[in-house]
XYZ file of C-alpha atoms in Angstrom:
468
model
C 5.957 64.767 -4.088
C 8.021 62.029 -2.454
C 6.781 60.989 0.969
C 3.871 63.403 0.840
C 1.754 63.692 3.965
C -1.860 62.637 3.977
C -2.686 64.594 7.080
C -2.737 61.675 9.492
C -1.250 62.044 12.938
C 1.958 60.303 13.854
C 1.939 56.973 15.684
C 0.553 56.889 19.201
C 3.405 57.066 21.683
C 1.738 54.516 23.907
C 1.960 51.957 21.097
C 5.674 52.624 20.702
C 6.068 52.328 24.476
C 4.217 49.005 24.330
C 6.605 47.695 21.648
C 9.576 48.860 23.720
C 8.300 47.203 26.882
C 7.308 43.965 25.144
C 10.628 43.501 23.324
C 12.629 44.417 26.422
C 10.641 42.073 28.681
C 11.046 39.091 26.359
C 14.749 39.756 25.875
C 15.336 40.037 29.611
C 13.414 36.799 30.154
C 15.705 35.057 27.659
C 18.777 36.474 29.397
C 17.402 35.533 32.817
C 16.754 31.966 31.705
C 19.883 31.295 29.650
C 22.477 34.063 30.139
C 25.616 34.015 32.302
C 28.373 36.448 33.181
C 31.074 34.378 31.474
C 32.590 36.308 28.525
C 32.457 34.562 25.167
C 34.947 34.421 22.291
C 35.970 37.913 21.084
C 35.178 39.437 24.467
C 38.267 37.857 25.980
C 40.569 39.352 23.351
C 38.971 42.748 22.859
C 37.676 43.582 26.323
C 39.701 41.397 28.681
C 43.116 41.694 27.029
C 42.971 45.211 25.603
C 40.130 47.617 26.436
C 39.823 47.289 30.201
C 43.530 46.761 31.022
C 44.458 49.762 28.841
C 41.888 51.895 30.638
C 42.968 50.751 34.114
C 46.613 51.459 33.308
C 45.799 54.899 31.900
C 46.984 53.998 28.398
C 43.662 54.322 26.579
C 43.097 57.385 24.386
C 39.978 58.558 22.582
C 41.499 57.771 19.191
C 41.990 54.158 20.302
C 38.226 53.690 20.015
C 38.690 53.786 16.226
C 40.634 50.540 16.493
C 39.256 47.945 14.096
C 37.635 44.691 15.080
C 37.765 42.289 12.138
C 36.183 44.268 9.262
C 34.413 46.658 11.607
C 34.938 49.875 13.511
C 32.814 49.630 16.643
C 33.359 52.959 18.373
C 30.031 53.009 20.209
C 30.380 49.446 21.518
C 33.819 50.230 22.908
C 32.407 53.367 24.505
C 29.369 51.640 26.004
C 31.340 48.685 27.368
C 33.966 50.972 28.851
C 31.312 53.175 30.465
C 29.603 50.142 32.018
C 32.947 48.792 33.232
C 33.927 52.125 34.797
C 30.543 52.670 36.448
C 30.380 49.115 37.776
C 34.006 48.765 38.820
C 34.211 45.329 37.221
C 33.539 43.431 34.020
C 30.089 41.834 33.886
C 28.545 40.502 30.650
C 25.146 40.296 32.372
C 25.192 44.072 32.777
C 26.053 44.354 29.081
C 23.149 42.072 28.162
C 20.685 44.244 30.064
C 22.038 47.354 28.328
C 21.817 45.567 24.970
C 18.197 44.694 25.704
C 17.405 48.363 26.267
C 19.110 49.298 22.991
C 17.317 46.627 20.989
C 13.927 47.537 22.451
C 14.518 51.205 21.596
C 15.416 50.295 18.004
C 12.292 48.140 17.671
C 10.022 50.881 19.072
C 11.514 53.587 16.866
C 11.331 51.426 13.773
C 7.719 50.517 14.538
C 6.779 54.171 14.827
C 8.383 54.966 11.474
C 6.798 52.018 9.688
C 3.228 52.907 10.634
C 3.346 56.611 9.802
C 0.148 57.514 8.006
C -1.564 54.233 8.903
C -5.077 53.981 10.300
C -5.468 53.282 14.039
C -6.043 49.591 13.313
C -3.114 49.582 10.897
C -0.844 51.032 13.559
C -1.751 48.290 16.000
C -1.183 45.529 13.432
C 2.046 47.116 12.213
C 3.509 47.492 15.674
C 2.445 43.972 16.595
C 4.317 42.717 13.538
C 7.486 44.575 14.541
C 7.234 43.253 18.100
C 6.855 39.729 16.727
C 9.922 39.748 14.475
C 11.993 41.375 17.224
C 11.382 38.560 19.686
C 14.889 37.551 20.775
C 15.019 33.785 20.260
C 15.914 33.953 16.551
C 18.631 36.543 17.229
C 19.869 34.652 20.262
C 23.562 35.239 19.532
C 23.097 39.001 19.738
C 20.788 38.682 22.745
C 23.181 36.479 24.749
C 26.640 37.787 23.776
C 27.440 40.995 25.619
C 29.713 42.268 22.853
C 26.933 42.565 20.269
C 25.647 46.060 21.024
C 27.401 47.001 17.774
C 24.489 45.423 15.892
C 21.911 47.602 17.622
C 23.968 50.752 17.173
C 24.374 50.002 13.462
C 20.665 49.345 12.919
C 19.545 52.251 15.088
C 21.762 54.906 13.524
C 21.011 53.627 10.015
C 17.259 53.760 10.603
C 17.554 57.342 11.866
C 19.657 58.268 8.829
C 17.099 56.772 6.440
C 14.186 58.470 8.210
C 15.847 61.873 7.884
C 17.458 61.541 4.454
C 14.404 60.019 2.761
C 12.788 63.439 3.031
C 15.819 65.682 3.458
C 14.775 68.182 0.761
C 12.221 69.619 3.176
C 14.788 70.862 5.674
C 18.505 71.521 5.879
C 18.346 70.354 9.481
C 17.052 66.959 8.382
C 19.883 66.705 5.863
C 22.557 67.520 8.436
C 20.977 65.223 11.014
C 20.751 62.405 8.480
C 24.404 62.785 7.514
C 25.470 62.768 11.173
C 23.408 59.613 11.806
C 24.881 57.935 8.716
C 28.424 58.717 9.881
C 27.545 57.351 13.322
C 26.307 54.161 11.634
C 29.613 53.810 9.789
C 31.424 54.035 13.114
C 29.074 51.488 14.696
C 29.786 48.423 12.550
C 30.607 47.361 8.992
C 26.967 47.331 7.802
C 26.868 51.085 8.343
C 29.292 51.457 5.441
C 26.505 50.300 3.112
C 24.092 53.089 4.084
C 25.177 55.196 1.057
C 24.521 52.233 -1.256
C 20.839 52.391 -0.298
C 20.878 56.170 -0.775
C 22.307 55.744 -4.271
C 19.541 53.284 -5.071
C 16.827 55.708 -3.984
C 18.446 58.543 -5.952
C 18.341 56.271 -9.006
C 14.667 55.453 -8.493
C 13.787 59.137 -8.111
C 15.751 60.095 -11.217
C 14.123 57.340 -13.289
C 10.565 58.121 -12.269
C 11.098 61.873 -12.638
C 12.757 61.680 -16.047
C 15.916 63.273 -14.695
C 17.742 64.313 -11.538
C 15.947 67.126 -9.727
C 17.324 69.184 -6.857
C 16.287 66.664 -4.213
C 17.849 63.776 -6.105
C 21.076 65.743 -6.598
C 21.219 66.432 -2.876
C 20.655 62.748 -2.115
C 23.235 61.712 -4.708
C 25.837 64.133 -3.348
C 25.214 62.911 0.192
C 25.600 59.296 -0.909
C 28.853 59.968 -2.774
C 30.323 61.831 0.187
C 29.419 58.983 2.535
C 30.897 56.463 0.098
C 34.178 58.377 0.287
C 34.125 58.137 4.068
C 33.175 54.465 3.899
C 36.148 53.796 1.644
C 38.422 55.478 4.196
C 36.964 53.525 7.111
C 36.798 50.183 5.294
C 39.125 47.465 6.553
C 40.247 44.334 4.716
C 41.138 41.193 6.651
C 43.244 38.964 4.363
C 42.745 35.961 6.638
C 39.003 36.087 5.933
C 39.448 35.652 2.183
C 39.030 31.921 2.730
C 35.428 32.605 3.770
C 34.493 34.049 0.371
C 32.383 31.863 -1.933
C 34.373 29.612 -4.229
C 31.819 29.829 -7.047
C 28.589 31.580 -8.053
C 26.479 28.665 -6.865
C 27.821 28.978 -3.360
C 27.317 32.748 -3.413
C 23.696 32.577 -4.585
C 22.921 29.803 -2.117
C 24.067 32.019 0.760
C 22.316 35.063 -0.700
C 19.097 33.129 -1.204
C 19.141 31.871 2.373
C 19.626 35.403 3.696
C 16.872 36.932 1.559
C 14.546 34.011 2.299
C 14.639 34.584 6.059
C 12.879 33.062 7.985
C 12.700 30.239 5.386
C 16.476 29.901 5.643
C 16.462 26.291 4.466
C 14.751 27.174 1.172
C 16.770 29.765 -0.805
C 14.167 29.769 -3.581
C 11.647 31.210 -1.083
C 13.519 34.507 -1.450
C 11.693 35.054 -4.751
C 8.249 34.836 -3.147
C 9.101 36.770 0.010
C 10.685 39.711 -1.839
C 8.193 39.982 -4.682
C 6.184 42.829 -3.042
C 9.250 45.059 -2.657
C 10.425 44.301 -6.200
C 6.929 44.982 -7.523
C 6.744 48.422 -5.857
C 10.177 49.430 -7.180
C 9.384 48.302 -10.727
C 6.004 50.055 -10.607
C 7.680 53.305 -9.630
C 10.334 52.941 -12.313
C 7.609 52.288 -14.866
C 5.503 55.240 -13.734
C 2.602 53.009 -12.670
C 2.836 53.838 -8.984
C 3.253 57.089 -7.084
C 5.221 57.050 -3.831
C 3.010 56.665 -0.774
C 3.749 58.434 2.491
C 6.913 57.007 4.014
C 7.656 54.825 0.989
C 11.103 56.254 0.321
C 12.070 55.327 3.878
C 10.875 51.781 3.217
C 12.889 51.566 -0.014
C 15.993 52.730 1.834
C 15.393 50.210 4.612
C 14.732 47.329 2.215
C 17.543 48.309 -0.143
C 20.014 48.461 2.738
C 18.949 45.030 4.001
C 19.325 43.561 0.504
C 22.787 45.151 0.175
C 23.717 43.657 3.550
C 22.544 40.239 2.365
C 24.792 40.508 -0.678
C 27.699 41.529 1.561
C 27.016 38.607 3.927
C 26.959 36.160 1.037
C 30.201 37.543 -0.388
C 32.187 37.833 2.851
C 30.981 34.651 4.575
C 29.269 32.540 1.897
C 32.293 30.293 1.424
C 32.408 29.139 5.034
C 30.147 26.587 6.656
C 27.878 29.094 8.394
C 25.318 29.103 5.575
C 25.307 25.341 5.000
C 22.148 24.802 7.028
C 20.705 28.276 7.353
C 21.741 31.767 8.447
C 23.758 32.613 11.587
C 21.507 34.190 14.186
C 23.818 37.187 14.638
C 22.595 38.419 11.230
C 18.917 38.221 12.111
C 18.576 41.758 13.503
C 19.529 42.991 10.031
C 17.554 40.437 8.039
C 14.234 41.125 9.794
C 14.190 44.412 7.883
C 13.577 42.501 4.636
C 10.190 40.967 5.597
C 9.207 44.193 7.360
C 9.817 46.230 4.196
C 7.996 43.647 2.098
C 5.056 43.565 4.519
C 4.714 47.326 4.191
C 4.695 46.957 0.399
C 2.003 44.264 0.607
C -0.262 46.698 2.480
C 0.341 49.465 -0.070
C -0.299 47.187 -3.046
C -3.481 45.904 -1.438
C -4.689 49.428 -0.688
C -4.046 50.609 -4.261
C -5.502 47.571 -6.026
C -8.462 48.167 -8.290
C -11.812 47.358 -6.679
C -12.436 44.366 -8.947
C -9.026 42.906 -8.082
C -9.147 43.385 -4.333
C -10.630 39.985 -3.431
C -7.838 38.212 -5.319
C -5.230 40.582 -3.876
C -6.492 39.955 -0.356
C -6.189 36.221 -0.918
C -2.636 36.574 -2.254
C -1.667 38.892 0.612
C -3.069 36.470 3.173
C -1.207 33.551 1.560
C 2.016 35.571 1.559
C 1.548 36.474 5.227
C 0.807 32.880 6.225
C 3.909 31.698 4.341
C 6.031 34.235 6.246
C 4.467 33.302 9.594
C 4.944 29.570 9.018
C 8.644 30.151 8.391
C 8.953 32.247 11.532
C 7.162 29.639 13.657
C 9.209 26.778 12.234
C 12.525 28.532 12.789
C 11.467 29.603 16.284
C 10.532 26.048 17.211
C 13.871 24.786 15.925
C 15.834 27.313 17.986
C 13.753 26.710 21.106
C 14.215 22.931 20.889
C 17.866 22.988 19.923
C 19.235 25.798 22.048
C 16.991 27.796 24.367
C 15.285 24.979 26.272
C 18.457 22.867 26.721
C 20.296 25.962 27.930
C 17.517 26.788 30.370
C 17.758 23.285 31.838
C 21.428 23.845 32.687
C 22.046 27.566 32.532
C 25.101 27.438 34.783
C 27.096 24.967 32.657
C 29.368 27.697 31.167
C 30.009 29.049 34.660
C 30.950 25.645 36.090
C 33.355 24.936 33.256
C 34.985 28.376 33.341
C 35.441 28.247 37.115
C 36.865 24.709 36.873
C 39.352 25.903 34.261
C 40.262 28.920 36.389
C 41.013 26.676 39.378
C 42.803 23.861 37.557
C 44.332 25.648 34.555
C 43.627 22.391 32.724
C 42.204 22.590 29.191
C 40.879 19.041 29.618
C 37.962 20.613 31.506
C 36.444 21.465 28.110
C 37.165 18.161 26.401
C 34.093 16.885 24.567
C 32.011 19.935 25.455
C 29.777 21.706 22.882
C 31.369 24.765 21.270
C 28.895 27.096 22.957
C 30.219 26.047 26.367
C 33.854 26.769 25.473
C 34.590 30.447 26.197
C 37.236 30.871 23.486
C 38.758 28.646 20.765
C 42.184 29.619 22.086
C 42.143 28.969 25.811
C 45.434 30.824 26.072
C 43.438 34.050 25.671
C 41.226 33.075 28.606
C 44.230 32.099 30.690
C 45.949 35.422 29.937
C 42.965 37.421 31.219
C 42.432 35.281 34.303
C 46.074 35.687 35.337
C 46.525 39.325 34.318
C 47.332 41.286 37.509
C 45.750 44.398 35.980
C 42.381 42.607 35.807
C 42.482 41.179 39.309
C 39.509 42.479 41.265
C 37.694 43.448 38.052
C 36.782 40.030 36.652
C 33.127 38.976 36.238
C 31.428 38.076 39.558
C 31.402 34.315 38.903
C 35.185 34.380 38.466
C 35.830 36.279 41.723
C 33.057 35.101 44.081
C 34.842 36.293 47.197
C 34.612 39.950 46.227
C 31.571 42.235 46.454
C 29.736 42.889 43.208
C 29.592 46.293 41.579
C 26.384 48.370 41.751
C 25.359 47.641 38.147
C 25.975 43.928 38.686
C 23.662 43.924 41.686
C 21.034 45.887 39.782
C 21.213 43.563 36.770
C 20.796 40.473 38.923
C 17.849 42.022 40.735
C 16.245 42.868 37.395
C 16.853 39.326 36.095
C 15.609 37.656 39.289
C 19.043 36.294 40.174
C 19.105 37.533 43.773
């Protein structure tokens, strides 16, 4: 039976609470040390020029939340940002960053609980510690410091729920319906949600191959996947202007794909082979009938398969640009961490099932694999801390000073020679349009209207971040 229970209790809630608190604390510390309330890039266009003015003028309708953003539909991000704006009475990216921290911590805690189902007490502690480690915010700093990125957490969260329910949906019609609802929610969260049915198709194929045919459960999974693919096709959006970002040749594509699958060894695409060998081994063993699914394994295959599909999509849609020249953009990290997590789970299973005479060698190989993964994580963390986090902490208010100077002078020369991360938008006309929009007067971020009282959520966020 797929995902059969071994009679062990579920994960201790206090461990999940510990993961939640740890991830949230570290993310809030990063925001407190480096974050500002100055909107960045797409926020000016989407929030400042459309979402909030439309709402204030009474021209926003529920169907408008289906509006596309690049290749994505981000219904839940629009809804969250609008709710925060309405409750606060003004736009404040710091409030968004606190809300994003809560979302990300919840995703990490839920994922940790699912990954350690059936583990021993010691295994639960190690597993949850591993999840807490990879969800530290410095490597995903773009998502942690850009208020518009809640879409990432919604996409991951809804997809994880869908996989948890659909990996064992034959046990209950309620699980099937809940899984389908979560998968649809993921498709409305961000583009990666559209690839949820691809992972489901992969699992249906594995089940059919190992069972010598498609049984009732596999048919149900296959039908669910095909229905979701139909919806994904309807929701999919093409952006012709982004065609220039596609790889120009196979070498460029596989370089980008290798960097994504090699995370955190993003500078060594060939490392993808070593880091993904455990997951590949488990899949091949099941296809060859040499391995029977352990408890929770189908969930892991869905999680890993989805992350691999996302890596392929990243390489195809962005592999021709310059983003992958030196590594992987940090906004993809919250998706890519699922690859080493799935592989780590497979390492534990392979070690547990190894023959007694082979266990010493397997332990040595597992330890070497884990050290290799940890070294990559430490190296990438050190690089980000030296190159971005620490410099930003030394002058956290630089984006505020520049934005306020531009607001007062209306002179683009304010940003001349400044690093890209200190320039709020490539087209300063978008910034100027928001700053001078009469509809947004009185509702701009606190730093851009210092003479006005802050909204209640703004005061609460600053108290929480130690900004009072």
